[in-house]
mmCIF file with all atom_site columns, C-alpha atoms in Angstrom:
data_model
loop_
_atom_site.group_PDB
_atom_site.id
_atom_site.type_symbol
_atom_site.label_atom_id
_atom_site.label_alt_id
_atom_site.label_comp_id
_atom_site.label_asym_id
_atom_site.label_entity_id
_atom_site.label_seq_id
_atom_site.pdbx_PDB_ins_code
_atom_site.Cartn_x
_atom_site.Cartn_y
_atom_site.Cartn_z
_atom_site.occupancy
_atom_site.B_iso_or_equiv
_atom_site.pdbx_formal_charge
_atom_site.auth_seq_id
_atom_site.auth_comp_id
_atom_site.auth_asym_id
_atom_site.auth_atom_id
_atom_site.pdbx_PDB_model_num
ATOM 1   C CA . UNK O 1 1   ? 17.186  -84.409 5.128   1.00 55.00 ? 150 UNK O CA 1
ATOM 2   C CA . UNK O 1 2   ? 17.600  -80.946 7.615   1.00 57.00 ? 151 UNK O CA 1
ATOM 3   C CA . UNK O 1 3   ? 19.629  -78.977 6.119   1.00 49.00 ? 152 UNK O CA 1
ATOM 4   C CA . UNK O 1 4   ? 17.784  -79.698 2.609   1.00 50.00 ? 153 UNK O CA 1
ATOM 5   C CA . UNK O 1 5   ? 14.663  -78.411 4.650   1.00 48.00 ? 154 UNK O CA 1
ATOM 6   C CA . UNK O 1 6   ? 16.711  -75.322 6.123   1.00 49.00 ? 155 UNK O CA 1
ATOM 7   C CA . UNK O 1 7   ? 17.774  -74.237 2.796   1.00 49.00 ? 156 UNK O CA 1
ATOM 8   C CA . UNK O 1 8   ? 13.961  -74.523 1.827   1.00 45.00 ? 157 UNK O CA 1
ATOM 9   C CA . UNK O 1 9   ? 13.275  -73.036 4.676   1.00 45.00 ? 158 UNK O CA 1
ATOM 10  C CA . UNK O 1 10  ? 15.652  -70.332 3.922   1.00 47.00 ? 159 UNK O CA 1
ATOM 11  C CA . UNK O 1 11  ? 14.533  -70.002 0.598   1.00 39.00 ? 160 UNK O CA 1
ATOM 12  C CA . UNK O 1 12  ? 11.052  -70.213 1.128   1.00 39.00 ? 161 UNK O CA 1
ATOM 13  C CA . UNK O 1 13  ? 11.608  -66.895 3.416   1.00 40.00 ? 162 UNK O CA 1
ATOM 14  C CA . UNK O 1 14  ? 13.717  -65.041 1.194   1.00 39.00 ? 163 UNK O CA 1
ATOM 15  C CA . UNK O 1 15  ? 11.352  -65.103 -1.849  1.00 34.00 ? 164 UNK O CA 1
ATOM 16  C CA . UNK O 1 16  ? 8.335   -64.218 0.571   1.00 33.00 ? 165 UNK O CA 1
ATOM 17  C CA . UNK O 1 17  ? 10.332  -61.503 2.072   1.00 37.00 ? 166 UNK O CA 1
ATOM 18  C CA . UNK O 1 18  ? 10.870  -60.038 -1.751  1.00 37.00 ? 167 UNK O CA 1
ATOM 19  C CA . UNK O 1 19  ? 7.960   -60.282 -2.762  1.00 37.00 ? 168 UNK O CA 1
ATOM 20  C CA . UNK O 1 20  ? 6.257   -58.250 -0.380  1.00 33.00 ? 169 UNK O CA 1
ATOM 21  C CA . UNK O 1 21  ? 8.972   -55.824 -1.082  1.00 36.00 ? 170 UNK O CA 1
ATOM 22  C CA . UNK O 1 22  ? 8.718   -55.670 -4.589  1.00 29.00 ? 171 UNK O CA 1
ATOM 23  C CA . UNK O 1 23  ? 5.899   -53.279 -4.871  1.00 33.00 ? 172 UNK O CA 1
ATOM 24  C CA . UNK O 1 24  ? 7.538   -50.794 -3.596  1.00 32.00 ? 173 UNK O CA 1
ATOM 25  C CA . UNK O 1 25  ? 10.627  -50.240 -5.972  1.00 32.00 ? 174 UNK O CA 1
ATOM 26  C CA . UNK O 1 26  ? 7.896   -49.509 -8.979  1.00 31.00 ? 175 UNK O CA 1
ATOM 27  C CA . UNK O 1 27  ? 6.249   -46.772 -6.675  1.00 35.00 ? 176 UNK O CA 1
ATOM 28  C CA . UNK O 1 28  ? 6.532   -42.977 -7.541  1.00 41.00 ? 177 UNK O CA 1
ATOM 29  C CA . UNK O 1 29  ? 9.459   -41.774 -5.652  1.00 39.00 ? 178 UNK O CA 1
ATOM 30  C CA . UNK O 1 30  ? 8.991   -38.501 -6.044  1.00 41.00 ? 179 UNK O CA 1
ATOM 31  C CA . UNK O 1 31  ? 6.029   -39.374 -4.045  1.00 39.00 ? 180 UNK O CA 1
ATOM 32  C CA . UNK O 1 32  ? 7.427   -41.284 -1.084  1.00 37.00 ? 181 UNK O CA 1
ATOM 33  C CA . UNK O 1 33  ? 10.086  -37.909 -0.973  1.00 40.00 ? 182 UNK O CA 1
ATOM 34  C CA . UNK O 1 34  ? 6.706   -35.090 -0.786  1.00 39.00 ? 183 UNK O CA 1
ATOM 35  C CA . UNK O 1 35  ? 5.456   -37.961 1.973   1.00 38.00 ? 184 UNK O CA 1
ATOM 36  C CA . UNK O 1 36  ? 8.622   -37.870 4.372   1.00 36.00 ? 185 UNK O CA 1
ATOM 37  C CA . UNK O 1 37  ? 8.727   -33.907 3.152   1.00 45.00 ? 186 UNK O CA 1
ATOM 38  C CA . UNK O 1 38  ? 4.921   -33.247 4.326   1.00 45.00 ? 187 UNK O CA 1
ATOM 39  C CA . UNK O 1 39  ? 4.715   -35.644 7.088   1.00 55.00 ? 188 UNK O CA 1
ATOM 40  C CA . UNK O 1 40  ? 1.251   -36.817 5.335   1.00 68.00 ? 189 UNK O CA 1
ATOM 41  C CA . UNK O 1 41  ? -0.012  -38.721 3.325   1.00 88.00 ? 190 UNK O CA 1
ATOM 42  C CA . UNK O 1 42  ? 0.549   -37.712 -0.331  1.00 90.00 ? 191 UNK O CA 1
ATOM 43  C CA . UNK O 1 43  ? -2.200  -36.781 -3.005  1.00 93.00 ? 192 UNK O CA 1
ATOM 44  C CA . UNK O 1 44  ? -1.581  -38.939 -6.273  1.00 93.00 ? 193 UNK O CA 1
ATOM 45  C CA . UNK O 1 45  ? -4.761  -37.554 -8.022  1.00 95.00 ? 194 UNK O CA 1
ATOM 46  C CA . UNK O 1 46  ? -4.955  -33.828 -9.276  1.00 93.00 ? 195 UNK O CA 1
ATOM 47  C CA . UNK O 1 47  ? -6.675  -31.864 -7.501  1.00 93.00 ? 196 UNK O CA 1
ATOM 48  C CA . UNK O 1 48  ? -10.747 -30.533 -8.493  1.00 92.00 ? 197 UNK O CA 1
ATOM 49  C CA . UNK O 1 49  ? -10.366 -26.502 -8.873  1.00 88.00 ? 198 UNK O CA 1
ATOM 50  C CA . UNK O 1 50  ? -13.998 -25.824 -7.698  1.00 84.00 ? 199 UNK O CA 1
ATOM 51  C CA . UNK O 1 51  ? -14.738 -22.727 -9.458  1.00 76.00 ? 200 UNK O CA 1
ATOM 52  C CA . UNK O 1 52  ? -13.805 -23.198 -13.672 1.00 76.00 ? 201 UNK O CA 1
ATOM 53  C CA . UNK O 1 53  ? -14.418 -21.095 -16.240 1.00 75.00 ? 202 UNK O CA 1
ATOM 54  C CA . UNK O 1 54  ? -17.399 -23.051 -17.696 1.00 69.00 ? 203 UNK O CA 1
ATOM 55  C CA . UNK O 1 55  ? -19.036 -22.736 -13.881 1.00 70.00 ? 204 UNK O CA 1
ATOM 56  C CA . UNK O 1 56  ? -21.384 -20.352 -12.989 1.00 68.00 ? 205 UNK O CA 1
ATOM 57  C CA . UNK O 1 57  ? -19.504 -19.414 -10.091 1.00 68.00 ? 206 UNK O CA 1
ATOM 58  C CA . UNK O 1 58  ? -17.099 -18.258 -13.294 1.00 67.00 ? 207 UNK O CA 1
ATOM 59  C CA . UNK O 1 59  ? -18.635 -15.988 -14.763 1.00 66.00 ? 208 UNK O CA 1
ATOM 60  C CA . UNK O 1 60  ? -20.642 -14.876 -11.556 1.00 61.00 ? 209 UNK O CA 1
ATOM 61  C CA . UNK O 1 61  ? -17.032 -13.114 -10.890 1.00 62.00 ? 210 UNK O CA 1
ATOM 62  C CA . UNK O 1 62  ? -16.401 -9.815  -12.439 1.00 67.00 ? 211 UNK O CA 1
ATOM 63  C CA . UNK O 1 63  ? -13.302 -9.528  -10.425 1.00 76.00 ? 212 UNK O CA 1
ATOM 64  C CA . UNK O 1 64  ? -9.889  -10.388 -11.936 1.00 78.00 ? 213 UNK O CA 1
ATOM 65  C CA . UNK O 1 65  ? -8.477  -11.007 -8.199  1.00 82.00 ? 214 UNK O CA 1
ATOM 66  C CA . UNK O 1 66  ? -11.759 -12.970 -7.096  1.00 81.00 ? 215 UNK O CA 1
ATOM 67  C CA . UNK O 1 67  ? -10.567 -15.572 -10.049 1.00 82.00 ? 216 UNK O CA 1
ATOM 68  C CA . UNK O 1 68  ? -7.468  -15.489 -8.778  1.00 87.00 ? 217 UNK O CA 1
ATOM 69  C CA . UNK O 1 69  ? -7.999  -16.142 -5.688  1.00 87.00 ? 218 UNK O CA 1
ATOM 70  C CA . UNK O 1 70  ? -10.648 -19.390 -7.061  1.00 84.00 ? 219 UNK O CA 1
ATOM 71  C CA . UNK O 1 71  ? -8.231  -20.859 -8.661  1.00 90.00 ? 220 UNK O CA 1
ATOM 72  C CA . UNK O 1 72  ? -5.389  -21.254 -5.919  1.00 94.00 ? 221 UNK O CA 1
ATOM 73  C CA . UNK O 1 73  ? -4.507  -24.367 -4.045  1.00 95.00 ? 222 UNK O CA 1
ATOM 74  C CA . UNK O 1 74  ? -5.165  -24.597 -1.404  1.00 95.00 ? 223 UNK O CA 1
ATOM 75  C CA . UNK O 1 75  ? -2.238  -25.147 1.076   1.00 94.00 ? 224 UNK O CA 1
ATOM 76  C CA . UNK O 1 76  ? -2.809  -27.937 2.944   1.00 93.00 ? 225 UNK O CA 1
ATOM 77  C CA . UNK O 1 77  ? -3.231  -29.883 -0.610  1.00 95.00 ? 226 UNK O CA 1
ATOM 78  C CA . UNK O 1 78  ? -0.517  -28.742 -2.210  1.00 95.00 ? 227 UNK O CA 1
ATOM 79  C CA . UNK O 1 79  ? 2.042   -29.410 -0.511  1.00 93.00 ? 228 UNK O CA 1
ATOM 80  C CA . UNK O 1 80  ? 0.968   -32.951 -0.074  1.00 96.00 ? 229 UNK O CA 1
ATOM 81  C CA . UNK O 1 81  ? 0.209   -33.359 -4.218  1.00 96.00 ? 230 UNK O CA 1
ATOM 82  C CA . UNK O 1 82  ? 2.921   -35.659 -5.758  1.00 96.00 ? 231 UNK O CA 1
ATOM 83  C CA . UNK O 1 83  ? 4.459   -33.949 -8.558  1.00 96.00 ? 232 UNK O CA 1
ATOM 84  C CA . UNK O 1 84  ? 2.477   -35.615 -11.267 1.00 96.00 ? 233 UNK O CA 1
ATOM 85  C CA . UNK O 1 85  ? -0.804  -34.670 -9.651  1.00 96.00 ? 234 UNK O CA 1
ATOM 86  C CA . UNK O 1 86  ? 0.962   -31.041 -9.184  1.00 97.00 ? 235 UNK O CA 1
ATOM 87  C CA . UNK O 1 87  ? 1.333   -31.399 -13.329 1.00 96.00 ? 236 UNK O CA 1
ATOM 88  C CA . UNK O 1 88  ? -2.182  -32.009 -13.946 1.00 95.00 ? 237 UNK O CA 1
ATOM 89  C CA . UNK O 1 89  ? -3.299  -29.685 -11.854 1.00 95.00 ? 238 UNK O CA 1
ATOM 90  C CA . UNK O 1 90  ? -1.275  -27.027 -12.911 1.00 95.00 ? 239 UNK O CA 1
ATOM 91  C CA . UNK O 1 91  ? -2.169  -28.110 -16.720 1.00 95.00 ? 240 UNK O CA 1
ATOM 92  C CA . UNK O 1 92  ? -5.795  -27.825 -15.795 1.00 93.00 ? 241 UNK O CA 1
ATOM 93  C CA . UNK O 1 93  ? -5.668  -24.722 -14.095 1.00 92.00 ? 242 UNK O CA 1
ATOM 94  C CA . UNK O 1 94  ? -7.943  -21.650 -15.038 1.00 89.00 ? 243 UNK O CA 1
ATOM 95  C CA . UNK O 1 95  ? -5.131  -19.252 -15.120 1.00 87.00 ? 244 UNK O CA 1
ATOM 96  C CA . UNK O 1 96  ? -2.814  -21.038 -17.650 1.00 92.00 ? 245 UNK O CA 1
ATOM 97  C CA . UNK O 1 97  ? -4.184  -19.494 -20.152 1.00 90.00 ? 246 UNK O CA 1
ATOM 98  C CA . UNK O 1 98  ? -3.145  -16.543 -19.481 1.00 89.00 ? 247 UNK O CA 1
ATOM 99  C CA . UNK O 1 99  ? 0.604   -16.908 -19.965 1.00 90.00 ? 248 UNK O CA 1
ATOM 100 C CA . UNK O 1 100 ? -0.067  -16.058 -23.411 1.00 91.00 ? 249 UNK O CA 1
ATOM 101 C CA . UNK O 1 101 ? -2.108  -12.889 -23.102 1.00 91.00 ? 250 UNK O CA 1
ATOM 102 C CA . UNK O 1 102 ? 1.269   -10.664 -22.695 1.00 90.00 ? 251 UNK O CA 1
ATOM 103 C CA . UNK O 1 103 ? 3.928   -9.625  -25.519 1.00 90.00 ? 252 UNK O CA 1
ATOM 104 C CA . UNK O 1 104 ? 5.817   -11.964 -24.228 1.00 87.00 ? 253 UNK O CA 1
ATOM 105 C CA . UNK O 1 105 ? 6.176   -15.463 -23.029 1.00 85.00 ? 254 UNK O CA 1
ATOM 106 C CA . UNK O 1 106 ? 8.386   -14.884 -20.580 1.00 87.00 ? 255 UNK O CA 1
ATOM 107 C CA . UNK O 1 107 ? 5.907   -11.454 -18.933 1.00 90.00 ? 256 UNK O CA 1
ATOM 108 C CA . UNK O 1 108 ? 2.955   -14.397 -19.088 1.00 90.00 ? 257 UNK O CA 1
ATOM 109 C CA . UNK O 1 109 ? 4.490   -17.127 -17.664 1.00 91.00 ? 258 UNK O CA 1
ATOM 110 C CA . UNK O 1 110 ? 6.424   -13.872 -14.819 1.00 91.00 ? 259 UNK O CA 1
ATOM 111 C CA . UNK O 1 111 ? 2.741   -13.374 -14.377 1.00 92.00 ? 260 UNK O CA 1
ATOM 112 C CA . UNK O 1 112 ? 1.368   -16.286 -14.142 1.00 93.00 ? 261 UNK O CA 1
ATOM 113 C CA . UNK O 1 113 ? 3.874   -17.726 -11.578 1.00 94.00 ? 262 UNK O CA 1
ATOM 114 C CA . UNK O 1 114 ? 3.291   -14.155 -9.404  1.00 93.00 ? 263 UNK O CA 1
ATOM 115 C CA . UNK O 1 115 ? -0.471  -14.999 -9.004  1.00 93.00 ? 264 UNK O CA 1
ATOM 116 C CA . UNK O 1 116 ? -1.167  -19.071 -9.148  1.00 95.00 ? 265 UNK O CA 1
ATOM 117 C CA . UNK O 1 117 ? 0.947   -21.172 -5.869  1.00 96.00 ? 266 UNK O CA 1
ATOM 118 C CA . UNK O 1 118 ? 0.113   -24.175 -7.716  1.00 96.00 ? 267 UNK O CA 1
ATOM 119 C CA . UNK O 1 119 ? 3.134   -22.998 -10.510 1.00 95.00 ? 268 UNK O CA 1
ATOM 120 C CA . UNK O 1 120 ? 5.478   -21.932 -7.637  1.00 94.00 ? 269 UNK O CA 1
ATOM 121 C CA . UNK O 1 121 ? 4.674   -24.935 -6.014  1.00 95.00 ? 270 UNK O CA 1
ATOM 122 C CA . UNK O 1 122 ? 6.012   -26.777 -9.302  1.00 95.00 ? 271 UNK O CA 1
ATOM 123 C CA . UNK O 1 123 ? 8.666   -25.174 -10.054 1.00 93.00 ? 272 UNK O CA 1
ATOM 124 C CA . UNK O 1 124 ? 10.549  -26.122 -7.071  1.00 92.00 ? 273 UNK O CA 1
ATOM 125 C CA . UNK O 1 125 ? 10.278  -29.636 -7.588  1.00 93.00 ? 274 UNK O CA 1
ATOM 126 C CA . UNK O 1 126 ? 13.398  -31.167 -8.284  1.00 92.00 ? 275 UNK O CA 1
ATOM 127 C CA . UNK O 1 127 ? 12.112  -34.060 -10.289 1.00 94.00 ? 276 UNK O CA 1
ATOM 128 C CA . UNK O 1 128 ? 9.171   -31.059 -12.305 1.00 94.00 ? 277 UNK O CA 1
ATOM 129 C CA . UNK O 1 129 ? 10.542  -31.001 -15.802 1.00 94.00 ? 278 UNK O CA 1
ATOM 130 C CA . UNK O 1 130 ? 10.768  -35.195 -15.777 1.00 95.00 ? 279 UNK O CA 1
ATOM 131 C CA . UNK O 1 131 ? 6.841   -35.313 -15.062 1.00 95.00 ? 280 UNK O CA 1
ATOM 132 C CA . UNK O 1 132 ? 6.103   -32.847 -17.436 1.00 95.00 ? 281 UNK O CA 1
ATOM 133 C CA . UNK O 1 133 ? 7.776   -34.897 -20.240 1.00 95.00 ? 282 UNK O CA 1
ATOM 134 C CA . UNK O 1 134 ? 6.065   -37.858 -18.678 1.00 94.00 ? 283 UNK O CA 1
ATOM 135 C CA . UNK O 1 135 ? 2.435   -36.306 -19.265 1.00 93.00 ? 284 UNK O CA 1
ATOM 136 C CA . UNK O 1 136 ? 3.754   -35.312 -22.626 1.00 92.00 ? 285 UNK O CA 1
ATOM 137 C CA . UNK O 1 137 ? 4.370   -38.808 -23.736 1.00 91.00 ? 286 UNK O CA 1
ATOM 138 C CA . UNK O 1 138 ? 0.884   -39.944 -22.118 1.00 89.00 ? 287 UNK O CA 1
ATOM 139 C CA . UNK O 1 139 ? -0.864  -37.530 -24.558 1.00 87.00 ? 288 UNK O CA 1
ATOM 140 C CA . UNK O 1 140 ? 1.474   -38.866 -27.657 1.00 84.00 ? 289 UNK O CA 1
ATOM 141 C CA . UNK O 1 141 ? 0.810   -41.965 -27.077 1.00 84.00 ? 290 UNK O CA 1
ATOM 142 C CA . UNK O 1 142 ? -2.936  -40.999 -26.856 1.00 80.00 ? 291 UNK O CA 1
ATOM 143 C CA . UNK O 1 143 ? -2.861  -39.807 -30.090 1.00 75.00 ? 292 UNK O CA 1
ATOM 144 C CA . UNK O 1 144 ? -5.916  -37.116 -29.711 1.00 71.00 ? 293 UNK O CA 1
ATOM 145 C CA . UNK O 1 145 ? -6.279  -34.275 -31.476 1.00 76.00 ? 294 UNK O CA 1
ATOM 146 C CA . UNK O 1 146 ? -8.629  -32.999 -28.584 1.00 80.00 ? 295 UNK O CA 1
ATOM 147 C CA . UNK O 1 147 ? -8.815  -28.950 -27.893 1.00 84.00 ? 296 UNK O CA 1
ATOM 148 C CA . UNK O 1 148 ? -7.533  -29.804 -24.374 1.00 86.00 ? 297 UNK O CA 1
ATOM 149 C CA . UNK O 1 149 ? -4.650  -32.126 -25.262 1.00 87.00 ? 298 UNK O CA 1
ATOM 150 C CA . UNK O 1 150 ? -2.889  -29.967 -27.733 1.00 88.00 ? 299 UNK O CA 1
ATOM 151 C CA . UNK O 1 151 ? -3.115  -26.780 -25.044 1.00 90.00 ? 300 UNK O CA 1
ATOM 152 C CA . UNK O 1 152 ? -1.532  -28.844 -22.332 1.00 91.00 ? 301 UNK O CA 1
ATOM 153 C CA . UNK O 1 153 ? 1.066   -29.753 -24.734 1.00 90.00 ? 302 UNK O CA 1
ATOM 154 C CA . UNK O 1 154 ? 1.313   -25.661 -25.349 1.00 91.00 ? 303 UNK O CA 1
ATOM 155 C CA . UNK O 1 155 ? 1.669   -25.431 -21.801 1.00 92.00 ? 304 UNK O CA 1
ATOM 156 C CA . UNK O 1 156 ? 4.400   -28.511 -20.764 1.00 92.00 ? 305 UNK O CA 1
ATOM 157 C CA . UNK O 1 157 ? 6.466   -26.478 -23.593 1.00 90.00 ? 306 UNK O CA 1
ATOM 158 C CA . UNK O 1 158 ? 6.671   -23.276 -22.283 1.00 90.00 ? 307 UNK O CA 1
ATOM 159 C CA . UNK O 1 159 ? 6.870   -24.451 -18.406 1.00 92.00 ? 308 UNK O CA 1
ATOM 160 C CA . UNK O 1 160 ? 9.744   -27.304 -19.408 1.00 91.00 ? 309 UNK O CA 1
ATOM 161 C CA . UNK O 1 161 ? 11.785  -23.937 -21.371 1.00 89.00 ? 310 UNK O CA 1
ATOM 162 C CA . UNK O 1 162 ? 11.035  -22.007 -18.147 1.00 88.00 ? 311 UNK O CA 1
ATOM 163 C CA . UNK O 1 163 ? 12.548  -24.689 -15.989 1.00 87.00 ? 312 UNK O CA 1
ATOM 164 C CA . UNK O 1 164 ? 15.195  -25.781 -17.764 1.00 84.00 ? 313 UNK O CA 1
ATOM 165 C CA . UNK O 1 165 ? 16.622  -22.385 -20.144 1.00 70.00 ? 314 UNK O CA 1
ATOM 166 C CA . UNK O 1 166 ? 18.883  -20.485 -18.118 1.00 52.00 ? 315 UNK O CA 1
ATOM 167 C CA . UNK O 1 167 ? 17.676  -17.077 -20.571 1.00 47.00 ? 316 UNK O CA 1
ATOM 168 C CA . UNK O 1 168 ? 14.636  -17.949 -18.997 1.00 51.00 ? 317 UNK O CA 1
ATOM 169 C CA . UNK O 1 169 ? 13.808  -15.921 -15.644 1.00 47.00 ? 318 UNK O CA 1
ATOM 170 C CA . UNK O 1 170 ? 11.791  -18.729 -13.257 1.00 47.00 ? 319 UNK O CA 1
ATOM 171 C CA . UNK O 1 171 ? 10.984  -16.115 -10.524 1.00 46.00 ? 320 UNK O CA 1
ATOM 172 C CA . UNK O 1 172 ? 9.427   -12.835 -11.381 1.00 43.00 ? 321 UNK O CA 1
ATOM 173 C CA . UNK O 1 173 ? 10.028  -9.547  -11.828 1.00 41.00 ? 322 UNK O CA 1
ATOM 174 C CA . UNK O 1 174 ? 7.888   -8.124  -8.762  1.00 41.00 ? 323 UNK O CA 1
ATOM 175 C CA . UNK O 1 175 ? 5.882   -10.206 -6.306  1.00 43.00 ? 324 UNK O CA 1
ATOM 176 C CA . UNK O 1 176 ? 2.071   -11.153 -5.910  1.00 45.00 ? 325 UNK O CA 1
ATOM 177 C CA . UNK O 1 177 ? 0.182   -7.787  -4.705  1.00 46.00 ? 326 UNK O CA 1
ATOM 178 C CA . UNK O 1 178 ? -2.868  -6.654  -5.870  1.00 41.00 ? 327 UNK O CA 1
ATOM 179 C CA . UNK O 1 179 ? -1.376  -4.331  -8.558  1.00 44.00 ? 328 UNK O CA 1
ATOM 180 C CA . UNK O 1 180 ? 0.005   -7.403  -10.659 1.00 44.00 ? 329 UNK O CA 1
ATOM 181 C CA . UNK O 1 181 ? -2.881  -9.085  -9.850  1.00 44.00 ? 330 UNK O CA 1
ATOM 182 C CA . UNK O 1 182 ? -5.119  -6.530  -11.861 1.00 42.00 ? 331 UNK O CA 1
ATOM 183 C CA . UNK O 1 183 ? -3.022  -7.182  -14.974 1.00 43.00 ? 332 UNK O CA 1
ATOM 184 C CA . UNK O 1 184 ? -4.911  -10.592 -16.019 1.00 42.00 ? 333 UNK O CA 1
ATOM 185 C CA . UNK O 1 185 ? -7.843  -10.172 -18.888 1.00 37.00 ? 334 UNK O CA 1
#
């Protein structure tokens, strides 16, 4: 009888421990890695740009350099974004459309990469392609004909190609300086 009570208590303790640990089995591993690397809490929600093309602040600024500066993600936030949140943040960037303003996608990608810290950070992430594919799957499940979703699918395809193709150079041919900022339209 005592042995049966000990076995029951042992089994009960084991089940409680398993149930407490179960939710951690379903957490985003990239977020856990990022949290450990950054020394702080990770951010799982996309960054919201304070100035966007639809806001008055964007149209007031005649300077391309000012628009590029307004589109940067603050470093304190950038390093804490989970890869999933970073993907969504990059896809909502006002700068992404500039990838298609050049003669080739390579030139466009390089220009945006050289001017946008969010894309530079995403290119460093080991799970970037996986998270881009996950986001694309979410868009497909929504089966949206919304123009934003269509454009985001286009961005995703370009980024996956850039990150996975040996023929596409991920690093820009030049560094970010005032001369390259002026190349945006």
